[in-house]
N, C-alpha and C. Protein backbone atom coordinates (compact mmCIF):
# COMPACT_ATOMS: atom_id res chain seq x y z
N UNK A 1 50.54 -45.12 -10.92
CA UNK A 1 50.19 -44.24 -9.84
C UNK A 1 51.03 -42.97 -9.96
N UNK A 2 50.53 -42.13 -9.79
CA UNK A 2 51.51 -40.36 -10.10
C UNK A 2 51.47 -39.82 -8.88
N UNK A 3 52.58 -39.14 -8.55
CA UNK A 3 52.59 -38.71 -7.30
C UNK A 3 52.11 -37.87 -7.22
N UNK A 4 52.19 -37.37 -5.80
CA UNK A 4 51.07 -36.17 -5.24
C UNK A 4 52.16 -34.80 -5.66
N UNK A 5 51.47 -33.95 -6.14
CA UNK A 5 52.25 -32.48 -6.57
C UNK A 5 52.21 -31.51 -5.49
N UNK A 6 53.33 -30.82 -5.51
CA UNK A 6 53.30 -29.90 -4.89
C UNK A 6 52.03 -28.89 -4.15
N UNK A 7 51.34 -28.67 -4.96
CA UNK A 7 50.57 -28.01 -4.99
C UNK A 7 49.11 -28.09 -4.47
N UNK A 8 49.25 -30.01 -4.24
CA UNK A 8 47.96 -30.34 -3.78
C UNK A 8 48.25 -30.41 -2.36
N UNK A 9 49.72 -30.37 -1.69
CA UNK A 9 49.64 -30.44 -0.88
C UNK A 9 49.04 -28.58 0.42
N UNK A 10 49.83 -27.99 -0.56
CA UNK A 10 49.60 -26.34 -0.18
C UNK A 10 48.47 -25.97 -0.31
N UNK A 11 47.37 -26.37 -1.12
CA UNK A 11 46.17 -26.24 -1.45
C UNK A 11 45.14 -26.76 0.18
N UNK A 12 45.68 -27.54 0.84
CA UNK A 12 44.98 -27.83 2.12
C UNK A 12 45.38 -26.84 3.30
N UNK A 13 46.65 -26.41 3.15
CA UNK A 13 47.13 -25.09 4.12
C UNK A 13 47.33 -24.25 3.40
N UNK A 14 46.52 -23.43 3.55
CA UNK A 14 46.79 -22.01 2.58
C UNK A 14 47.15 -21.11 3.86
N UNK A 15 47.56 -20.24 3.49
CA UNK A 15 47.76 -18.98 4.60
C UNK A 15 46.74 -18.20 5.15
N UNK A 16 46.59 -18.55 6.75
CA UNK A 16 45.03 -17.89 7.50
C UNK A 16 45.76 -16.15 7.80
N UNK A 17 44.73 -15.50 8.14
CA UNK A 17 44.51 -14.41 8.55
C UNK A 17 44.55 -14.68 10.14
N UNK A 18 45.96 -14.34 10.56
CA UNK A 18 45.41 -14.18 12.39
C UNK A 18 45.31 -13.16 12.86
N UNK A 19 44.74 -12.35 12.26
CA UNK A 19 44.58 -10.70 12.71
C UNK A 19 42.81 -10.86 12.83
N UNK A 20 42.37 -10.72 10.89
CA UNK A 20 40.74 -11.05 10.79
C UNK A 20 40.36 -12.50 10.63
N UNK A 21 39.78 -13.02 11.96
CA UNK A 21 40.16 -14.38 12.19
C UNK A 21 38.14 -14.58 11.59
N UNK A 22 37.35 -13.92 11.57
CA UNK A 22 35.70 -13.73 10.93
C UNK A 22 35.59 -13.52 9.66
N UNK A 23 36.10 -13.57 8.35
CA UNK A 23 36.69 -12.38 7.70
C UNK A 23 35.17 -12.20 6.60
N UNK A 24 34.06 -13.45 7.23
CA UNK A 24 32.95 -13.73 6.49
C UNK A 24 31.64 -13.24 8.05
N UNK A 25 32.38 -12.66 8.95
CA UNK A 25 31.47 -12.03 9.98
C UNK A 25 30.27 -13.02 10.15
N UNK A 26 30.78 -14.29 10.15
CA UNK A 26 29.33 -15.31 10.35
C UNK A 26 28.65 -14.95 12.25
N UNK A 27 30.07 -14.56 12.84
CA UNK A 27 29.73 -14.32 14.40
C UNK A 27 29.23 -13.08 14.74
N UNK A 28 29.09 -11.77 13.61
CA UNK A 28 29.09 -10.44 14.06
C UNK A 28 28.06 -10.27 15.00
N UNK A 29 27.35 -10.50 14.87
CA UNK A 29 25.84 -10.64 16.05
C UNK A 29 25.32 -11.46 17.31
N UNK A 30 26.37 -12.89 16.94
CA UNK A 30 25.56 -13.78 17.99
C UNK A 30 27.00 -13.96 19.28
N UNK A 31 28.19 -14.10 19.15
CA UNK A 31 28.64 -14.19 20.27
C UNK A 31 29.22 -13.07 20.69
N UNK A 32 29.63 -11.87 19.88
CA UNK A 32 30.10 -10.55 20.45
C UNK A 32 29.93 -9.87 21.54
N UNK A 33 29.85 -10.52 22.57
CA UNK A 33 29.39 -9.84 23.85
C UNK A 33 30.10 -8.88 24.61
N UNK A 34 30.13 -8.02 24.89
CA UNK A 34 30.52 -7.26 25.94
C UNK A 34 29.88 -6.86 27.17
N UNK A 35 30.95 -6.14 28.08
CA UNK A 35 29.64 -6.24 28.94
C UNK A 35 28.94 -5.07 29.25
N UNK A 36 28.57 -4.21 28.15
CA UNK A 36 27.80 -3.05 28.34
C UNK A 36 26.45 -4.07 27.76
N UNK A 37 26.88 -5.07 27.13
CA UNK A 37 26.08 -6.08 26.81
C UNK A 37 24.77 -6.87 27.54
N UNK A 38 25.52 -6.57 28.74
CA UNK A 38 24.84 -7.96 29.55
C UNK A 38 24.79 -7.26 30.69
N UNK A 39 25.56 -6.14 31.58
CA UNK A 39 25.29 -5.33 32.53
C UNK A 39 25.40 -3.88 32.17
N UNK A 40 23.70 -3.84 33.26
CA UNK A 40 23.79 -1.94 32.80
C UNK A 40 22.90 -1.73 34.19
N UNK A 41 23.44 -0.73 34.61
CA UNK A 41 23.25 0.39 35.61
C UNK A 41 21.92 1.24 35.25
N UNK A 42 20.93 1.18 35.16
CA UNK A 42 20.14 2.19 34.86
C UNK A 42 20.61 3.46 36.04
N UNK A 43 19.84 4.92 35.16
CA UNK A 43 19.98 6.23 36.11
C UNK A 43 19.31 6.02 37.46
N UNK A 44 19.75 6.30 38.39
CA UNK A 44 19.79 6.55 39.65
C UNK A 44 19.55 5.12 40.48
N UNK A 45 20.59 4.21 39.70
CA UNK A 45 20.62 3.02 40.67
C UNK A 45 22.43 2.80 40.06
N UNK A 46 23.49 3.36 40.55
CA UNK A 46 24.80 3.10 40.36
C UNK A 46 25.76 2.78 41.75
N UNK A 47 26.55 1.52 41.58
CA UNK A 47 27.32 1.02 42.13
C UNK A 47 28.51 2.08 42.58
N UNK A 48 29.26 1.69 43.46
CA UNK A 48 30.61 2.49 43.43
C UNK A 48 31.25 2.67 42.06
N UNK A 49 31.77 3.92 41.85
CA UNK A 49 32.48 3.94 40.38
C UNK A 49 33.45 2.46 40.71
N UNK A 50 34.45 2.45 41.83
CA UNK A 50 35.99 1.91 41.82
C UNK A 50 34.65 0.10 41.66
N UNK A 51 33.49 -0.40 42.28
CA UNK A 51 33.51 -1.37 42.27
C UNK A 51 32.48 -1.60 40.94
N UNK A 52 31.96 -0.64 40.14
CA UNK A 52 31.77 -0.79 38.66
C UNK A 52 33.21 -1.42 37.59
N UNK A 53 34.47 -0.12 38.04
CA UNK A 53 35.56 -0.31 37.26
C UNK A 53 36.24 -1.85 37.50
N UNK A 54 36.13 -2.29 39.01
CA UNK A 54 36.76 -3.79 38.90
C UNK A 54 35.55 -4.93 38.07
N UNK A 55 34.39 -4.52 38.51
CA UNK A 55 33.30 -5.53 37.76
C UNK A 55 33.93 -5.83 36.26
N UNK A 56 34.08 -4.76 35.47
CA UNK A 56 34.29 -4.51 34.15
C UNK A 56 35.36 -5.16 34.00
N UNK A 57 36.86 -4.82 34.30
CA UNK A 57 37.74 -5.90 34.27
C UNK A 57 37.83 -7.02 34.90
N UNK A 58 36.83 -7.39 35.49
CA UNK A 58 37.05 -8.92 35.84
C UNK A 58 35.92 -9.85 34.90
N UNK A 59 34.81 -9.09 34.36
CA UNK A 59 34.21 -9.76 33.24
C UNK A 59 34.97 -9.69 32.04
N UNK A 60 35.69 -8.92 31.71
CA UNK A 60 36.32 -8.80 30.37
C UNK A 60 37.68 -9.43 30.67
N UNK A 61 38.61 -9.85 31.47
CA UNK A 61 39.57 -10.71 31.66
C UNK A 61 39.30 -12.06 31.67
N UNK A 62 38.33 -12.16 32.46
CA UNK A 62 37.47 -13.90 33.06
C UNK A 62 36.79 -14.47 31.47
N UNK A 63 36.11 -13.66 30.94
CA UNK A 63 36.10 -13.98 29.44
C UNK A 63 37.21 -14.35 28.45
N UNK A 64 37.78 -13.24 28.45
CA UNK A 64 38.89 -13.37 27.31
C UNK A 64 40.01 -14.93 27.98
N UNK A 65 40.42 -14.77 28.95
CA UNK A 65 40.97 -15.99 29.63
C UNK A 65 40.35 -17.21 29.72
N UNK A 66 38.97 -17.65 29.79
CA UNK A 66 38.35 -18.52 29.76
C UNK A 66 37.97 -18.67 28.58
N UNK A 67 37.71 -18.19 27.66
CA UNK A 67 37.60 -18.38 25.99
C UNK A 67 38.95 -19.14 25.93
N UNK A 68 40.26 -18.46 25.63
CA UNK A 68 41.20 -18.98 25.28
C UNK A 68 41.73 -20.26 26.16
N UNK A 69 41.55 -20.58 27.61
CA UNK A 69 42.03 -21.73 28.00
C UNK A 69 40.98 -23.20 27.49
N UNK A 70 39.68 -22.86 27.23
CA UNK A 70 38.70 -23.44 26.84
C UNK A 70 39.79 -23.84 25.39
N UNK A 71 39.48 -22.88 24.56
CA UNK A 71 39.60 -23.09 23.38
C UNK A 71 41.13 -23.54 22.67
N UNK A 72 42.21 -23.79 23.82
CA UNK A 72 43.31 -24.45 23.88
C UNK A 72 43.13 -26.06 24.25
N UNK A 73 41.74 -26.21 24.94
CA UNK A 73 42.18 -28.09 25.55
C UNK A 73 41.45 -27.97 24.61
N UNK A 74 40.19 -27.24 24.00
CA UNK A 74 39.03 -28.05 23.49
C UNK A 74 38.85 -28.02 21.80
N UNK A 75 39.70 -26.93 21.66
CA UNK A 75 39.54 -26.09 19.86
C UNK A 75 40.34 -27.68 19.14
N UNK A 76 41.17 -27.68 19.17
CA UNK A 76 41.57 -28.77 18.08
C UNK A 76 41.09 -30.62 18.27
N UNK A 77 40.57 -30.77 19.26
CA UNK A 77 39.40 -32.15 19.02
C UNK A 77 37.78 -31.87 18.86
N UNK A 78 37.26 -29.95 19.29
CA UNK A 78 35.86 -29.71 18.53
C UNK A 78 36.58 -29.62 16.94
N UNK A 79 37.51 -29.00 16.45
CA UNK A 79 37.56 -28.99 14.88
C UNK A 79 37.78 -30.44 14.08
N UNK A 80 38.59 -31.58 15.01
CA UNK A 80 38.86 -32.47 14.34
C UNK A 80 37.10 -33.12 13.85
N UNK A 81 36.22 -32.96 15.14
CA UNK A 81 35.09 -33.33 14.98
C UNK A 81 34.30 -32.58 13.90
N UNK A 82 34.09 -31.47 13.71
CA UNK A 82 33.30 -30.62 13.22
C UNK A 82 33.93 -30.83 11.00
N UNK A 83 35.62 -31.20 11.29
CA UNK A 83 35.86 -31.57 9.77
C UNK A 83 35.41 -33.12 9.77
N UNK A 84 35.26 -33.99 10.77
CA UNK A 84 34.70 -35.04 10.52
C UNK A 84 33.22 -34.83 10.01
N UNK A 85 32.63 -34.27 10.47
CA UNK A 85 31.34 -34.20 9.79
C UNK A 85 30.77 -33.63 8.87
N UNK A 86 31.63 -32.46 8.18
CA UNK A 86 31.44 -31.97 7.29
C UNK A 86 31.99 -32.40 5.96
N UNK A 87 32.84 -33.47 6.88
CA UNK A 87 33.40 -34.54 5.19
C UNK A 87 32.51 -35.23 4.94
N UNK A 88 31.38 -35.73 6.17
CA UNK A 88 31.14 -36.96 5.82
C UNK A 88 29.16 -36.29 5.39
N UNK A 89 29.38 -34.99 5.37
CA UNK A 89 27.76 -34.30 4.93
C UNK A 89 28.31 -34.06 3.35
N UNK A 90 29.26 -33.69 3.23
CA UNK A 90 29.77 -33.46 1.80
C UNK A 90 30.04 -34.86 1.17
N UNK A 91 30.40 -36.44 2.20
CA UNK A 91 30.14 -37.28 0.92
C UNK A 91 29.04 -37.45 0.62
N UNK A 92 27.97 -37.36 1.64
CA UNK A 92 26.69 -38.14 1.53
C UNK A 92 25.75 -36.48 0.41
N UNK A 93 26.47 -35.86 0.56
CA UNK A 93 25.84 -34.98 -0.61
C UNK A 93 26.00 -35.48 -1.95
N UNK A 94 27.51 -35.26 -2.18
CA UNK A 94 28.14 -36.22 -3.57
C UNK A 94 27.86 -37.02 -3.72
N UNK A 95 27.85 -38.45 -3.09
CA UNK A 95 27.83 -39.77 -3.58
C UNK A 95 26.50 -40.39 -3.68
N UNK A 96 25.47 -39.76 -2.78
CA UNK A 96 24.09 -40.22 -2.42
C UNK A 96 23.08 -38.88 -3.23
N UNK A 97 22.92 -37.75 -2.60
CA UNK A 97 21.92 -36.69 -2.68
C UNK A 97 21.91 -36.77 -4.04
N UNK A 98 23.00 -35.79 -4.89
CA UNK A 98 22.53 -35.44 -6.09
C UNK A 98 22.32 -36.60 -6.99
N UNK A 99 23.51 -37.78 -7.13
CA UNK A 99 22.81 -38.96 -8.20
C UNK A 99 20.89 -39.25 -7.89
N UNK A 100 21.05 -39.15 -6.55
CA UNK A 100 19.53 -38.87 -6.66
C UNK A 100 18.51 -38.46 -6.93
N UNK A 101 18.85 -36.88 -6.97
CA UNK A 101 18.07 -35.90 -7.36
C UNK A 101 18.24 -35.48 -8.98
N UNK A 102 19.81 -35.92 -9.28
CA UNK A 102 20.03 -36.46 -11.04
C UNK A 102 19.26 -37.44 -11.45
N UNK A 103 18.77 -38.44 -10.75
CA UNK A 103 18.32 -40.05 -11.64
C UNK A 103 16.74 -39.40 -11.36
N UNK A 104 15.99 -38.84 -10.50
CA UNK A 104 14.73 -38.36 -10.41
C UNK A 104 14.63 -37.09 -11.60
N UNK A 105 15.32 -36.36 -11.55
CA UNK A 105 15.12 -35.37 -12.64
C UNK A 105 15.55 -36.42 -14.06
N UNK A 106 16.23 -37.02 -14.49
CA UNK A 106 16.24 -37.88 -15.96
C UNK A 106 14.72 -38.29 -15.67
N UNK A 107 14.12 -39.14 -15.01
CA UNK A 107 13.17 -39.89 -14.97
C UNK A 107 12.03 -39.00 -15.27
N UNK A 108 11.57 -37.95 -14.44
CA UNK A 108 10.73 -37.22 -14.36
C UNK A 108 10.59 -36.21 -15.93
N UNK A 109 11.71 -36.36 -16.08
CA UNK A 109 11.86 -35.49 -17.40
C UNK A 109 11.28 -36.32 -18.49
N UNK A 110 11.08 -37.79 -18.77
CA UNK A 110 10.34 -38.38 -19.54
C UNK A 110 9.24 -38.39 -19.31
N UNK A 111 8.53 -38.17 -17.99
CA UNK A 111 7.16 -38.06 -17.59
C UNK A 111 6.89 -36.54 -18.17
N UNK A 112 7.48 -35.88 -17.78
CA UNK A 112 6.69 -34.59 -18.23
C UNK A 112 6.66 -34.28 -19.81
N UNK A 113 7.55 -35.22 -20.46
CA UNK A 113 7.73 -34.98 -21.95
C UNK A 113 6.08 -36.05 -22.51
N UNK A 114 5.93 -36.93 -21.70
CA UNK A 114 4.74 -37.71 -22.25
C UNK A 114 3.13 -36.76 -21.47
N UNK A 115 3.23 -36.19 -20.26
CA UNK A 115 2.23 -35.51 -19.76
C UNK A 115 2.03 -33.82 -20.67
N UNK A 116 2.69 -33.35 -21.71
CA UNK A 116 2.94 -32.76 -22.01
C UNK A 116 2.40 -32.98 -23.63
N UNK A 117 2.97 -33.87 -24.00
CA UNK A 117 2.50 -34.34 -25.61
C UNK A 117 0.69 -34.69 -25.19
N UNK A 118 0.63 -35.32 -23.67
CA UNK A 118 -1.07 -35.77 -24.12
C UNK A 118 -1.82 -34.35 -23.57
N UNK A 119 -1.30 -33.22 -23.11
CA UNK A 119 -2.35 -32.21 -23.16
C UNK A 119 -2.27 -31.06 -24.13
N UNK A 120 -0.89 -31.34 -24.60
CA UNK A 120 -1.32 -30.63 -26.55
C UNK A 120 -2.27 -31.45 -27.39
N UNK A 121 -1.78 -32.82 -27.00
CA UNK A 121 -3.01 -33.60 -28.18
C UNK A 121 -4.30 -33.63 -28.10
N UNK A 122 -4.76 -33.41 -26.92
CA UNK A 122 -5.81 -33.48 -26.52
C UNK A 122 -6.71 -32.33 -25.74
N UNK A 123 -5.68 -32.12 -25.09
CA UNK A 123 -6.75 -30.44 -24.31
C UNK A 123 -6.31 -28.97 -25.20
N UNK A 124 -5.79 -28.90 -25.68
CA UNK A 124 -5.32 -27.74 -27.01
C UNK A 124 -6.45 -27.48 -27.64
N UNK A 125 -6.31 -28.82 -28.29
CA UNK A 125 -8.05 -28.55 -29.18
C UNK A 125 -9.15 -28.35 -28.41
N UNK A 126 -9.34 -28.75 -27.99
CA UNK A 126 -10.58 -28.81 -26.95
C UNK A 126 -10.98 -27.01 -26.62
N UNK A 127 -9.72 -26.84 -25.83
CA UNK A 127 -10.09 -25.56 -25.36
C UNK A 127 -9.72 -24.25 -26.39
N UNK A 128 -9.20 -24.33 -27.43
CA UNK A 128 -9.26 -23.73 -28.82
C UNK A 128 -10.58 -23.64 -29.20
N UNK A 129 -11.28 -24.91 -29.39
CA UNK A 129 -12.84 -24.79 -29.85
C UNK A 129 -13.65 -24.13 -29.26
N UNK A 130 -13.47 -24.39 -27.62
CA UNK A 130 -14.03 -23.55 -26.75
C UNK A 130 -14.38 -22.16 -26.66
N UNK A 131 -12.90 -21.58 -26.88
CA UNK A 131 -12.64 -20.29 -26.93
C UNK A 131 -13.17 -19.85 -28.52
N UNK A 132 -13.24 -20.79 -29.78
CA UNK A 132 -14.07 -19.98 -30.75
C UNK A 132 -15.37 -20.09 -30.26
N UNK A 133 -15.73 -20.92 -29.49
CA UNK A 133 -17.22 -20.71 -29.05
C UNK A 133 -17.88 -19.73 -28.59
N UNK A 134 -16.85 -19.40 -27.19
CA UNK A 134 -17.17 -17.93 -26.25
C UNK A 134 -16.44 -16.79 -26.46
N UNK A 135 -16.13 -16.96 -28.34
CA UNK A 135 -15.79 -15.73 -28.42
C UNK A 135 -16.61 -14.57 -29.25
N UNK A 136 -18.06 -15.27 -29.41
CA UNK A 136 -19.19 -14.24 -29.99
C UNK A 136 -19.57 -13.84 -28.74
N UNK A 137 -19.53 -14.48 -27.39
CA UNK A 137 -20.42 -13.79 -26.66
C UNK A 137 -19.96 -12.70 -25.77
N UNK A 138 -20.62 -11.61 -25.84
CA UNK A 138 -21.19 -10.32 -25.57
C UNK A 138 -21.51 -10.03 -24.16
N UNK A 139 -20.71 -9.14 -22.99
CA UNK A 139 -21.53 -9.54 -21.90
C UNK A 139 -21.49 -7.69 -21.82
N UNK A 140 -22.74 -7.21 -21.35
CA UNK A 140 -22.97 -5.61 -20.93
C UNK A 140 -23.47 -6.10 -19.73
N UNK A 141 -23.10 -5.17 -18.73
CA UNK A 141 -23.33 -5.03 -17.16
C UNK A 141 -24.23 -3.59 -17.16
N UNK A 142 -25.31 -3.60 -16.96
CA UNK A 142 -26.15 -1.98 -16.36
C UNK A 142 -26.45 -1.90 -15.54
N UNK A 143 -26.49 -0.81 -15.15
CA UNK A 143 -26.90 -0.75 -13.61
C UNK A 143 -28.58 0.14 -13.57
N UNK A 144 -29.12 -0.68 -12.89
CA UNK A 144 -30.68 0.23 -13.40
C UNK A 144 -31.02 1.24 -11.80
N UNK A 145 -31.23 1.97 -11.93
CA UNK A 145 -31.81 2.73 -10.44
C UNK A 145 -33.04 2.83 -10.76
C-alpha cells in the first residue's frame, strides 16, 4: 500500500477566487436581480422620491441579508448534497454508461463490418450493371407551343 502524496491531497483544495466567485458566469442571466429589475415606476405614476429611496434599500438589504443568512444554515448541507450526487452521476457514468456504450459500439462494429461486406457483394454489382444500362439513355425535354 503507498501512501497518499502530498499533492493528492492539495489537488481537492485548490485555491478559490473570493472576489470572482462565477468566474464561468453560469448565473449571469438567471439570478442577477436587481431591483430596477423587478420594480419600475412608469412616467407619470411616481411614488414619493424619500419613499422610492427607502423601497430601494430595503429590497437591496432584505436580499443581500437574506441570501447570506439562508446561505450560512443552508450552503454547506445543499453542497454536501449536490457533491453527493454528482459523485454518484459521475460513477454511474464511469462504471455503468460508457462500458455500455463501449460493449454496444465493439458489437455493432461487427454488424456493420458484415452489413457492409453483403452490400458490396451483392448490391455493387447490381447497381454498376444498372448504371451501364441507363447510361445510353438520352432524355430531351421540349416544350411545344
Amino acid at each position: 500500500m503507498t501512501p497518499l502524496n502530498e499533492n493528492s491531497f492539495y489537488s481537492h483544495t485548490k485555491e478559490i477566487d473570493l472576489i470572482n466567485r462565477d468566474p464561468k458566469q453560469i448565473n449571469e442571466d438567471v439570478v442577477k436581480v436587481d431591483f430596477e429589475d423587478v420594480i419600475a415606476e412608469p412616467d407619470g405614476t411616481h411614488s414619493m422620491d424619500g419613499v422610492w429611496k427607502v423601497s430601494y434599500t430595503t429590497f437591496t438589504v432584505s436580499k443581500y441579508w437574506c441570501y447570506r443568512v439562508l446561505s450560512a444554515i443552508f450552503g454547506i448541507p445543499v453542497a454536501l448534497l449536490w457533491g453527493f450526487c454528482f459523485a454518484c452521476i459521475s460513477f454511474c457514468h464511469i462504471w455503468a454508461v460508457m462500458p455500455c456504450i463501449k460493449s454496444y459500439l465493439i458489437e455493432t462494429q461487427c454488424l456493420s463490418r458484415i452489413y457492409s461486406l453483403c452490400i458490396h457483394t451483392f448490391c455493387d454489382p447490381l447497381f454498376e450493371a444498372l448504371g451501364k444500362i441507363f447510361s445510353s439513355v438520352r432524355v430531351a425535354l421540349r416544350k411545344e407551343v
